[in-house]
XYZ file of C-alpha atoms in Angstrom:
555
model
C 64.559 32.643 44.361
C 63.281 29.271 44.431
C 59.707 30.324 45.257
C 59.934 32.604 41.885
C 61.286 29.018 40.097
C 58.613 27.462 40.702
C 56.147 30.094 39.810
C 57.175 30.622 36.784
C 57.200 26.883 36.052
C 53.889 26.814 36.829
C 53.266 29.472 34.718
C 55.292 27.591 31.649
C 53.660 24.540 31.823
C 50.083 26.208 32.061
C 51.170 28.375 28.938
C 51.907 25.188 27.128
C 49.468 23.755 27.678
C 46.799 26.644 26.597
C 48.917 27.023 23.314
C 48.317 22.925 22.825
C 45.099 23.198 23.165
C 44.763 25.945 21.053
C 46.140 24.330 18.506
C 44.140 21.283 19.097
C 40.699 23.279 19.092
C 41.940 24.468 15.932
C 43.062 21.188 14.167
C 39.663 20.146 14.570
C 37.598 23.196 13.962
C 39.364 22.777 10.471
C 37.966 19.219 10.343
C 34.581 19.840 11.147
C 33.514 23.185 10.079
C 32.450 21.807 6.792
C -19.618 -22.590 -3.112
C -22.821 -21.903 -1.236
C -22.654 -21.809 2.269
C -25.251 -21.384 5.007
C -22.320 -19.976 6.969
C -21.691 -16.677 5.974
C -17.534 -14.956 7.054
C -16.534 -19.119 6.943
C -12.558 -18.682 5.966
C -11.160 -21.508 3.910
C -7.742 -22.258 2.169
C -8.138 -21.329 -1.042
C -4.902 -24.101 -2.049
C -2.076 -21.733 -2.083
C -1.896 -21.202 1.408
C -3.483 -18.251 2.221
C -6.986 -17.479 3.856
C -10.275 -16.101 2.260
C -14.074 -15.447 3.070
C -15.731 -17.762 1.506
C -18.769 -15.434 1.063
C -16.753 -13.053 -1.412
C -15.686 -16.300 -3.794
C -19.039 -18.215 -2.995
C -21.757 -18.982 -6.307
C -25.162 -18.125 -5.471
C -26.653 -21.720 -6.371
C -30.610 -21.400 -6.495
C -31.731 -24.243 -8.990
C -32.481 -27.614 -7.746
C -32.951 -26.180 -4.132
C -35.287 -26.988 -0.975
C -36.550 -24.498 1.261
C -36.947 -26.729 4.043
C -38.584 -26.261 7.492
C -36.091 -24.851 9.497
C -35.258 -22.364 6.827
C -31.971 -23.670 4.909
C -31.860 -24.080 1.567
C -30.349 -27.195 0.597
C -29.151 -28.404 -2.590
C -31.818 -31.401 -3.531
C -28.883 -33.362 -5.572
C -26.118 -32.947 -3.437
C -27.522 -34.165 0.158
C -28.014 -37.708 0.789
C -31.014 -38.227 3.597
C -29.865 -40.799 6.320
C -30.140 -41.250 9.661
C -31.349 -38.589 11.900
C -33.148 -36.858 9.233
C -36.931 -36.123 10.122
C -39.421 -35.140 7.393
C -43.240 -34.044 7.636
C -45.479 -34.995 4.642
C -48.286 -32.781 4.116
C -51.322 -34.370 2.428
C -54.245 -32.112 1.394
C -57.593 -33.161 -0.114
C -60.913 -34.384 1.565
C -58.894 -35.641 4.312
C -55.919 -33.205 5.466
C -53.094 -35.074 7.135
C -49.768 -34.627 8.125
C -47.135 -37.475 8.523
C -44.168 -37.378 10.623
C -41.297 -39.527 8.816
C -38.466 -40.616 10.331
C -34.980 -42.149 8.395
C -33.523 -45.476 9.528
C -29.733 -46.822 10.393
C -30.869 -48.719 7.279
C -31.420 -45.704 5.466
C -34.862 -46.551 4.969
C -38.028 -44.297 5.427
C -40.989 -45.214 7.709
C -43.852 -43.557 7.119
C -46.841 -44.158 9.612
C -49.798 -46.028 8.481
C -48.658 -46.204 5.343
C -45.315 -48.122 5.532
C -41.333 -47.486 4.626
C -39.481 -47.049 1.889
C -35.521 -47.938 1.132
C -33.474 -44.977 0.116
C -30.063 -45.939 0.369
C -28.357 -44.059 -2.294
C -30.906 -41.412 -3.167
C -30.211 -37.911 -3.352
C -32.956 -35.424 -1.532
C -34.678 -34.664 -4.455
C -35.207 -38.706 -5.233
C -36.023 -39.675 -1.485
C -38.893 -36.817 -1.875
C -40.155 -38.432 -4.509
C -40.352 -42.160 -3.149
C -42.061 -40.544 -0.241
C -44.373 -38.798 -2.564
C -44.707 -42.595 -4.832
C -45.547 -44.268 -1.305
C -48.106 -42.196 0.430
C -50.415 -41.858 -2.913
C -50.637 -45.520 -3.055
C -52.883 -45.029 -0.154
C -54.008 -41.370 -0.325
C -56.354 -39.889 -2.343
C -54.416 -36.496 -2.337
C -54.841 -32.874 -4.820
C -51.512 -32.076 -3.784
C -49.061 -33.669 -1.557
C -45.902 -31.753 0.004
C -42.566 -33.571 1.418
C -40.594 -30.937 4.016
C -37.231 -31.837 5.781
C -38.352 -31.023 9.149
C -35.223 -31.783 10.668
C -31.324 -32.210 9.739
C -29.032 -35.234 10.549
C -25.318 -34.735 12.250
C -22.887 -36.847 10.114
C -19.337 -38.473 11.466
C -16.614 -38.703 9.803
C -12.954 -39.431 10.075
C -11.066 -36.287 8.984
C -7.254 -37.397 7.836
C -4.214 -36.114 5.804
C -2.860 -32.614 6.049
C -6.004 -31.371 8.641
C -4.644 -29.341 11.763
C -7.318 -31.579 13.814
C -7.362 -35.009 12.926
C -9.404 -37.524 14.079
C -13.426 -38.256 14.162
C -15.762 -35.058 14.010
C -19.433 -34.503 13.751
C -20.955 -31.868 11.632
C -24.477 -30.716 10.464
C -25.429 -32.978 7.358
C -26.318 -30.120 5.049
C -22.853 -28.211 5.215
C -20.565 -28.266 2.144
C -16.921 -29.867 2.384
C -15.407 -26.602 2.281
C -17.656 -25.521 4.977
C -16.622 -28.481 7.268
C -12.870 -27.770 6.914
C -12.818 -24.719 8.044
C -15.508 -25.426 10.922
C -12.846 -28.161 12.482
C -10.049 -26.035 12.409
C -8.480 -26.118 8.825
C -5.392 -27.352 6.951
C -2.115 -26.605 6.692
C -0.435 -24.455 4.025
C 0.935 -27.011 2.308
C -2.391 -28.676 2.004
C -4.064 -30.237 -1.491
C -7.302 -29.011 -1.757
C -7.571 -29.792 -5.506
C -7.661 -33.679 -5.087
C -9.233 -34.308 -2.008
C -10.146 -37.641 -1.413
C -13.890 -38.939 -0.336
C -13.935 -42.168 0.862
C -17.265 -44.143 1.690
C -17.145 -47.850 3.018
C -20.427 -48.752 0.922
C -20.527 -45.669 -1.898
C -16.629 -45.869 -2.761
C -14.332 -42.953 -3.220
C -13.742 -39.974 -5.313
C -12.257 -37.088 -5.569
C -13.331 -33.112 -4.762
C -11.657 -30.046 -6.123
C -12.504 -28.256 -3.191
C -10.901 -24.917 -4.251
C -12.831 -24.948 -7.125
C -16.345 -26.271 -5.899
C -15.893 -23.026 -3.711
C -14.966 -20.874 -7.550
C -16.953 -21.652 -10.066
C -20.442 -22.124 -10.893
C -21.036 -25.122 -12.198
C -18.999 -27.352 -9.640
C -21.776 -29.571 -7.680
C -21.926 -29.353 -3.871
C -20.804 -32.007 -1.799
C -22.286 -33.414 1.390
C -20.998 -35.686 3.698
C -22.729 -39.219 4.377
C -22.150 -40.903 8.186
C -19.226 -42.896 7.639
C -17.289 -40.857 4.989
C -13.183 -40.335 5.288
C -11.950 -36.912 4.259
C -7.802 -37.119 2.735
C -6.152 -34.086 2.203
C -2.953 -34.884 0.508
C 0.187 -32.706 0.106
C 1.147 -30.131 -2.027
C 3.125 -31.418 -5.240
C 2.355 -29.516 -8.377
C 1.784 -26.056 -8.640
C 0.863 -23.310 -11.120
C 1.061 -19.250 -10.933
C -0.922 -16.760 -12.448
C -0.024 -12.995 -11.930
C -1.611 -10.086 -12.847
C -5.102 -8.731 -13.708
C -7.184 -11.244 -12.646
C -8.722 -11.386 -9.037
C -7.064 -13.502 -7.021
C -3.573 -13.904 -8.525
C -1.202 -16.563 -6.949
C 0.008 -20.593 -6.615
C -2.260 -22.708 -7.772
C -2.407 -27.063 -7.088
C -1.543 -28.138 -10.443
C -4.186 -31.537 -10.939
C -3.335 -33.170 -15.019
C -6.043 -31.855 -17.382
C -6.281 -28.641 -16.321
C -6.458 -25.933 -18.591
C -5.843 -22.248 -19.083
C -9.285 -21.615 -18.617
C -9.479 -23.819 -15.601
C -6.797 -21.471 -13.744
C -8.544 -18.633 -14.636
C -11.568 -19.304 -13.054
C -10.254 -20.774 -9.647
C -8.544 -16.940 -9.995
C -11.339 -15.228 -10.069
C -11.441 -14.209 -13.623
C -10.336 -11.488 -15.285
C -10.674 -7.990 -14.523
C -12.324 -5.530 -16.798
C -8.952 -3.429 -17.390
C -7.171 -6.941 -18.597
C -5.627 -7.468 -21.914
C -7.726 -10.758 -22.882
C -5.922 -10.733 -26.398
C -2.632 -11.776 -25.335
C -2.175 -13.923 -21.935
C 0.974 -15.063 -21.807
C 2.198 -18.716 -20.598
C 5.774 -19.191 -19.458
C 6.903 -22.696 -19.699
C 10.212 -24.326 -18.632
C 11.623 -26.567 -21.010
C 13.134 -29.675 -18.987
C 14.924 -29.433 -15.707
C 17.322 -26.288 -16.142
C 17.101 -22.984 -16.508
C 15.461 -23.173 -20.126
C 12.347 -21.249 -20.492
C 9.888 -20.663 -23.221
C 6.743 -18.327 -24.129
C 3.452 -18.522 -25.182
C 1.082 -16.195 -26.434
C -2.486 -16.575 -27.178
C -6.045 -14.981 -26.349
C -8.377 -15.826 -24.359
C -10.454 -17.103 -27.081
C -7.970 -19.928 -26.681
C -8.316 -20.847 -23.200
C -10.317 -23.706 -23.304
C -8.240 -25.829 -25.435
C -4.710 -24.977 -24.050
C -3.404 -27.466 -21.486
C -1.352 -26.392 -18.588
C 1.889 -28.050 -16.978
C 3.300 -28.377 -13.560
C 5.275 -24.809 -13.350
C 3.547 -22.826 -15.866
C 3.652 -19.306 -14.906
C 0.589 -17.242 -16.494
C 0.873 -13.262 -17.068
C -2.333 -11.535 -17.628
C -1.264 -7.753 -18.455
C -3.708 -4.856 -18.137
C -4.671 -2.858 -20.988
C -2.298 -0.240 -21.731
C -3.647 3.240 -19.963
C -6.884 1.530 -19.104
C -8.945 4.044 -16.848
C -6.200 5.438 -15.404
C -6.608 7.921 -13.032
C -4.748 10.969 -12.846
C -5.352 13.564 -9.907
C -3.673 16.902 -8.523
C -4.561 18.563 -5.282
C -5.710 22.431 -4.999
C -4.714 23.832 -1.530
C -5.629 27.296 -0.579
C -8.045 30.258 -1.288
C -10.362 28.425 -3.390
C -14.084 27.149 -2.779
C -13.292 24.007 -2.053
C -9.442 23.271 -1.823
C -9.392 19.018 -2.204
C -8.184 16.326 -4.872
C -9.196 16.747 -8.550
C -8.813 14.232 -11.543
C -7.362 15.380 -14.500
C -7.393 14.489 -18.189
C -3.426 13.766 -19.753
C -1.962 16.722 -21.505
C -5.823 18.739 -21.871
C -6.518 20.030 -17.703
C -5.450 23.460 -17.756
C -4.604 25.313 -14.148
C -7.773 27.655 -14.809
C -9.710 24.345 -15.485
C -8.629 22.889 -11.783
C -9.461 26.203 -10.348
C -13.001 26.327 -11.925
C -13.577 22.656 -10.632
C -12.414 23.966 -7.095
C -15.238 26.284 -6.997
C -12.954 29.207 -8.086
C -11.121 31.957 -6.243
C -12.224 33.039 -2.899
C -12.084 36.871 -1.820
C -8.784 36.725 -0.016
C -6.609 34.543 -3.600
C -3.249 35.994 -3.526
C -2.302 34.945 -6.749
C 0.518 36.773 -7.053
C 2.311 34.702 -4.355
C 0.227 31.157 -5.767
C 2.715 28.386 -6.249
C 2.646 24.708 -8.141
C 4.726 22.308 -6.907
C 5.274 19.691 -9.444
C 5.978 15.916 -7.695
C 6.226 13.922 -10.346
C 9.246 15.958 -11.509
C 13.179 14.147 -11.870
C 15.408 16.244 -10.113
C 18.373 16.602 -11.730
C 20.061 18.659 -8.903
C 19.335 15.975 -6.033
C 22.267 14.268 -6.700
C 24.558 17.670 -6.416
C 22.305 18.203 -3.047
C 23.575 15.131 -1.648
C 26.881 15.496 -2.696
C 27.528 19.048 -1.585
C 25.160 18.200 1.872
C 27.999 15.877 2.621
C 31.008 18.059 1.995
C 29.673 20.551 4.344
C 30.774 18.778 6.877
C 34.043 18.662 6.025
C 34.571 22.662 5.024
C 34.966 20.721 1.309
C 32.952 23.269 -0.315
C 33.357 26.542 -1.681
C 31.470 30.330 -1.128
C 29.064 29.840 -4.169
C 28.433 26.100 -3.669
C 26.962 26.642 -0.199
C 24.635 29.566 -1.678
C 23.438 26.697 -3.984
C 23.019 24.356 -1.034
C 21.080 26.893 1.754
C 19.171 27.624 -1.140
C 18.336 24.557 -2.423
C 17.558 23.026 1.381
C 13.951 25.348 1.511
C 13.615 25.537 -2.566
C 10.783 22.890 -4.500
C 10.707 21.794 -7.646
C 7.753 24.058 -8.472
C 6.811 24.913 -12.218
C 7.700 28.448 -13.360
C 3.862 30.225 -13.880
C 3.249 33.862 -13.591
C 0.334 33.913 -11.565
C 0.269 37.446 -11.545
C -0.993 37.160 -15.422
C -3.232 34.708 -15.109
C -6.724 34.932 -16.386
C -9.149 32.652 -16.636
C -9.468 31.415 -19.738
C -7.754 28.852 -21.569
C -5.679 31.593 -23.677
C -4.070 33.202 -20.415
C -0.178 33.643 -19.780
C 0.636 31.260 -17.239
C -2.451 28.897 -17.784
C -0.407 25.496 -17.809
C -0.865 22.279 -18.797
C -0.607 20.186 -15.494
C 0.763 16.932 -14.497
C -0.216 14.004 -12.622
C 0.035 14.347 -9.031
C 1.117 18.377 -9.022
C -0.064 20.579 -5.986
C -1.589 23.979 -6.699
C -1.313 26.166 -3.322
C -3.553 29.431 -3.424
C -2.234 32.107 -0.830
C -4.149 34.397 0.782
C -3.697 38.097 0.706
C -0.354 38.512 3.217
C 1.165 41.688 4.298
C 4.365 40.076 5.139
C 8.271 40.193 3.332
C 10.429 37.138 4.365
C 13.668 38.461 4.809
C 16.390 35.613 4.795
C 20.004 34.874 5.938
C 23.363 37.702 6.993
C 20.700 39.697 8.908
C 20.764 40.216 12.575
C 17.379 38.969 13.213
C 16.089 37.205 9.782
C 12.318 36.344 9.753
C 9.300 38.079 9.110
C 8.956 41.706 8.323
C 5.939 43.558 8.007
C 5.010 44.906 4.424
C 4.822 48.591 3.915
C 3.991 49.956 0.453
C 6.675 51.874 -1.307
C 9.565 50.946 1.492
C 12.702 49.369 -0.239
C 15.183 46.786 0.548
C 17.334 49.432 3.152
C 14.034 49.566 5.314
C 13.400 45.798 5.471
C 16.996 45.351 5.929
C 17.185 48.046 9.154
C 13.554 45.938 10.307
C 15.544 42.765 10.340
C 18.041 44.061 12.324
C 20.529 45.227 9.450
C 23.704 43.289 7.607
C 25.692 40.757 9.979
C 29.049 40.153 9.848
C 30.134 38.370 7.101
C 26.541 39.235 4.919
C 27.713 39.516 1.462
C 25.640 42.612 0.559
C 26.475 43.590 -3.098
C 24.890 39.996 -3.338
C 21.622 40.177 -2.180
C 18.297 39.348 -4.074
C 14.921 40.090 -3.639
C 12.857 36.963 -4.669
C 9.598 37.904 -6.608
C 6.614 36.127 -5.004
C 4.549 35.998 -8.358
C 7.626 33.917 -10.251
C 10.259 33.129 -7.787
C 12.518 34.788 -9.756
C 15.738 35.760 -7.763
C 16.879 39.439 -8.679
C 19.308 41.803 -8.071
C 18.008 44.786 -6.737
C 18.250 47.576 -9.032
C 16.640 45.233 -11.599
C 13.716 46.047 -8.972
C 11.157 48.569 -9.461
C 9.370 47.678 -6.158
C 9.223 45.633 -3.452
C 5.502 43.863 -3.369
C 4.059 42.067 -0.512
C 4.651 38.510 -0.537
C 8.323 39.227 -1.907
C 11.323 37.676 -0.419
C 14.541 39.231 0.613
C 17.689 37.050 0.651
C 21.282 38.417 1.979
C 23.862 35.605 1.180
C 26.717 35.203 3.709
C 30.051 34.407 3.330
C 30.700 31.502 5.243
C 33.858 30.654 4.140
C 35.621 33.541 5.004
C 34.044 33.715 8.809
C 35.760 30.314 8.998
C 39.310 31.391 7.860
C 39.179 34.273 10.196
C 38.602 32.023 13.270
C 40.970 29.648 11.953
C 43.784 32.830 11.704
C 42.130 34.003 15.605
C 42.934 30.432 16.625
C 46.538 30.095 15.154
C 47.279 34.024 16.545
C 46.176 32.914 20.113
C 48.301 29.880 19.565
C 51.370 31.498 18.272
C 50.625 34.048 21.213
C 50.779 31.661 24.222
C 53.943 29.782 22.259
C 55.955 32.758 22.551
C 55.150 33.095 26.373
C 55.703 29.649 26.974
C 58.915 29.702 25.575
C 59.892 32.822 27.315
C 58.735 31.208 30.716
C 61.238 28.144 29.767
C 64.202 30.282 29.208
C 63.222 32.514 32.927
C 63.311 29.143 34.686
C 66.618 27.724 33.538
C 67.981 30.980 34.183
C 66.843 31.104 37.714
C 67.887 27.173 37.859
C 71.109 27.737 36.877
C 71.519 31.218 39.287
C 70.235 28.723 42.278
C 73.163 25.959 42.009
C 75.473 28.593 41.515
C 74.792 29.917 44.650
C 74.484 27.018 46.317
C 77.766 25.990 45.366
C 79.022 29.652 47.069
């Protein structure tokens, strides 16, 4: 007897525990069924920290320059001869000579048989022409030509907001700009508006670096031995923004104007509005801001201020380029531009080369991208109340539908001619897709079917056939429900309003997902209610025998 107790305790507690779980699987299934430089590609700051080629902002700077004998063009009134430099003099005439000139510490020329020359001071272009002076004092010469056979190498001390300070040498004929970047650079927060040139015997001034390397009319600057190079720190700044070419922070130096900024940016694009650039200006030390409008006209005399933000806005619909892309049976499937409200579908077709042999327009498509959804929002919505078996029958239809559906643009391809009075010859839109099919003997036959997919098309079969091809209804298929989907309009239709299936057609059986759920649910509790009962009876057999045991016992 005791041997039979414990058996069916066993049996109890295993009962139990089945029903439990039961119960458990189906508490959750119910949660969860739903400046020129002789270096071209040389990078320099442009003074708003960032890097450019100096080749793409460089001026092209012809007048007023050498060709000398090593082949570099140098700017006659921006390089001062010293030290190092070597000319040649050639003197033709009844006696043909040429003179070998060398430059002094002293800065002075000496000329060979003929005698020297001081040109401290002198630009290129002036030392020539004491050379020149010198030799016809002794010459009788038709024609006399200077050359500078050879270059000097200038030191200089290199200080301020460099990354390599310190004493550097450079070829005498590069530009400052050039010579920056060649030791290494500055930092971002670099001045390169107000750089300071210092010269023990010449003095000091100052270069606007960033826009001797801009504009046009800015003179070249080369070094002399002995010269000190200060780059100071960023302190005032201005922006400009918009259609000009290189928009950004500007060093703010006093006296510039509107038309100063504009040209250290580049200038202004053809597609900018030049009647109306607008200044913002703050208006003392809070939050106070005012505007000004003026053309461009106006540039010149308008002065900047530290902060001034410029805004130069582009022509309203200037050029702009609209396109759509043709995929598909046509000549030449690719990306077409389009003309606002006017390009027809027929037009884009035509410009594609036309229709090839195998166009199926009937199952042709345009999928329109630059459309506002309306029914995204309810997508999201409903594709996160899945999840939690939150949604109804028909509000599922609407979501498997809408997961595979695009926002295409109704068009009966199957009346389209081609011509510009055709049903179904649209206006299109900016950035719309125009797919072409080819000729497919296929029907697409979708959801409560045993084995949806792809069904051969047979002419005159109806929806029965395709159904019994795809395996026939599942459980749960909602058949007085089911559509066929036209391939020429995507129409969705019951199907006596049918006359005939046609290739390229679409067959959709909607399922009833709710109620599949609710029947496992009811399974679940059955099974649960099911092992409940046993357990229970188990429990009652073993306090029975219990009680039977220490009754005997007690015998």
């Amino acid at each position: 007897m005791r041997k039979i107790a414990i058996i069916l305790s066993v049996i109890c507690a295993v009962t139990q525990s089945f029903s439990q779980m039961g119960i458990g699987l189906g508490a959750v299934s119910g949660m969860s069924g739903g400046g020129y430089s002789p270096q071209p590609q040389i990078s320099i700051s442009s003074g708003f920290g960032t890097q450019m080629p100096s080749d793409a902002l460089s001026n092209e700077r012809t007048e007023n320059k050498t060709l000398d004998l090593m082949g570099l063009y140098i700017d006659e009134d921006a390089y001062y001869p010293g030290s190092g430099d070597i000319f040649q003099a050639f003197v033709w005439g009844l006696r043909e000579t040429v003179l070998n000139i060398s430059v002094t510490g002293d800065e002075v020329c000496i000329i060979p048989t003929v005698g020297a020359v001081d040109i401290s001071g002198s630009t290129l272009k002036e030392t020539k022409e004491k050379i020149i002076a010198l030799i016809k004092r002794k010459y009788k010469a038709d024609r006399i030509d200077v050359f500078l056979a050879k270059i000097k190498d200038v030191t200089f001390q290199a200080q301020g907001k460099f990354n390599q300070q310190g004493t550097h040498t450079v070829r005498g004929d590069l530009s400052i700009q050039s010579i920056i970047d060649q030791i290494g650079g500055v930092s971002n927060d670099a001045n390169l508006r107000e750089v300071q040139l210092i010269h023990p015997k010449y003095g000091a001034r100052i270069i606007d670096v960033v826009k001797s390397n801009r504009t046009v009319d800015y003179p070249i600057i080369n070094l002399r031995n002995g010269d000190k190079i200060f780059v100071p720190k960023k302190d005032l700044q201005v922006i400009i923004n918009g259609d000009v070419h290189y928009a950004g922070t500007y060093d703010f130096v006093a006296g510039d104007k509107l038309s100063d900024l504009i040209s250290l940016s580049g200038g202004l694009f053809s597609s900018a509005d030049s009647s109306r650039l607008v200044v913002t200006r703050f208006v003392g030390d809070k939050d106070s801001i005012v505007k000004i409008t003026l053309p461009l006209e106006k540039a010149a005399d308008f002065l900047l201020e530290k902060d001034d933000i410029v805004t130069v806005s582009r022509k309203a619909e200037y050029r702009q380029i609209r396109q759509v892309k043709v995929f598909g049976e046509v000549m030449f499937p690719g990306t077409y531009t389009i003309q606002e409200n006017k390009t027809r579908l027929t037009d884009v077709i035509q410009m594609a080369g036309g229709l090839t042999e195998q166009a199926f327009l009937e199952g042709s498509k345009i999928v329109r991208r630059s459309f506002i959804d309306a029914g995204k929002t309810e997508l999201k919505k409903l594709s996160a109340a899945k999840d939690g078996m939150q949604i109804t029958p028909s509000e599922n239809n609407f979501l498997k539908f809408n997961h595979t559906n695009e926002t295409r643009v109704s068009v009966d391809f199957s009346q389209l001619k081609m011509d510009n009075n055709s049903i179904g010859n649209v206006i299109l839109k900016e950035n719309d897709e125009i797919y072409i099919e080819k000729k497919d003997w296929i029907i697409n036959v979708m959801g409560g079917v045993v084995r949806p997919g792809l069904v051969d098309f047979v002419e005159g079969k109806n929806l029965n056939y395709y159904v019994s091809q795809a395996g026939g209804y599942k459980s749960g298929a909602i058949k007085k429900q089911t559509r066929i989907i036209k391939a020429a309009t995507q129409t969705s239709l019951h199907p006596r309003d049918v006359d005939k299936i046609e290739r390229g057609d679409a067959i959709w059986v909607p399922e009833d997902d709710y109620v599949q759920k609710q029947e496992k649910l009811q399974n679940v509790s059955i099974t649960s209610g099911v092992l409940s009962i046993v357990g229970s009876i188990a429990t009652v057999i073993t306090a029975a025998i219990t009680v039977i045991s220490f009754v005997e016992s007690r015998q």
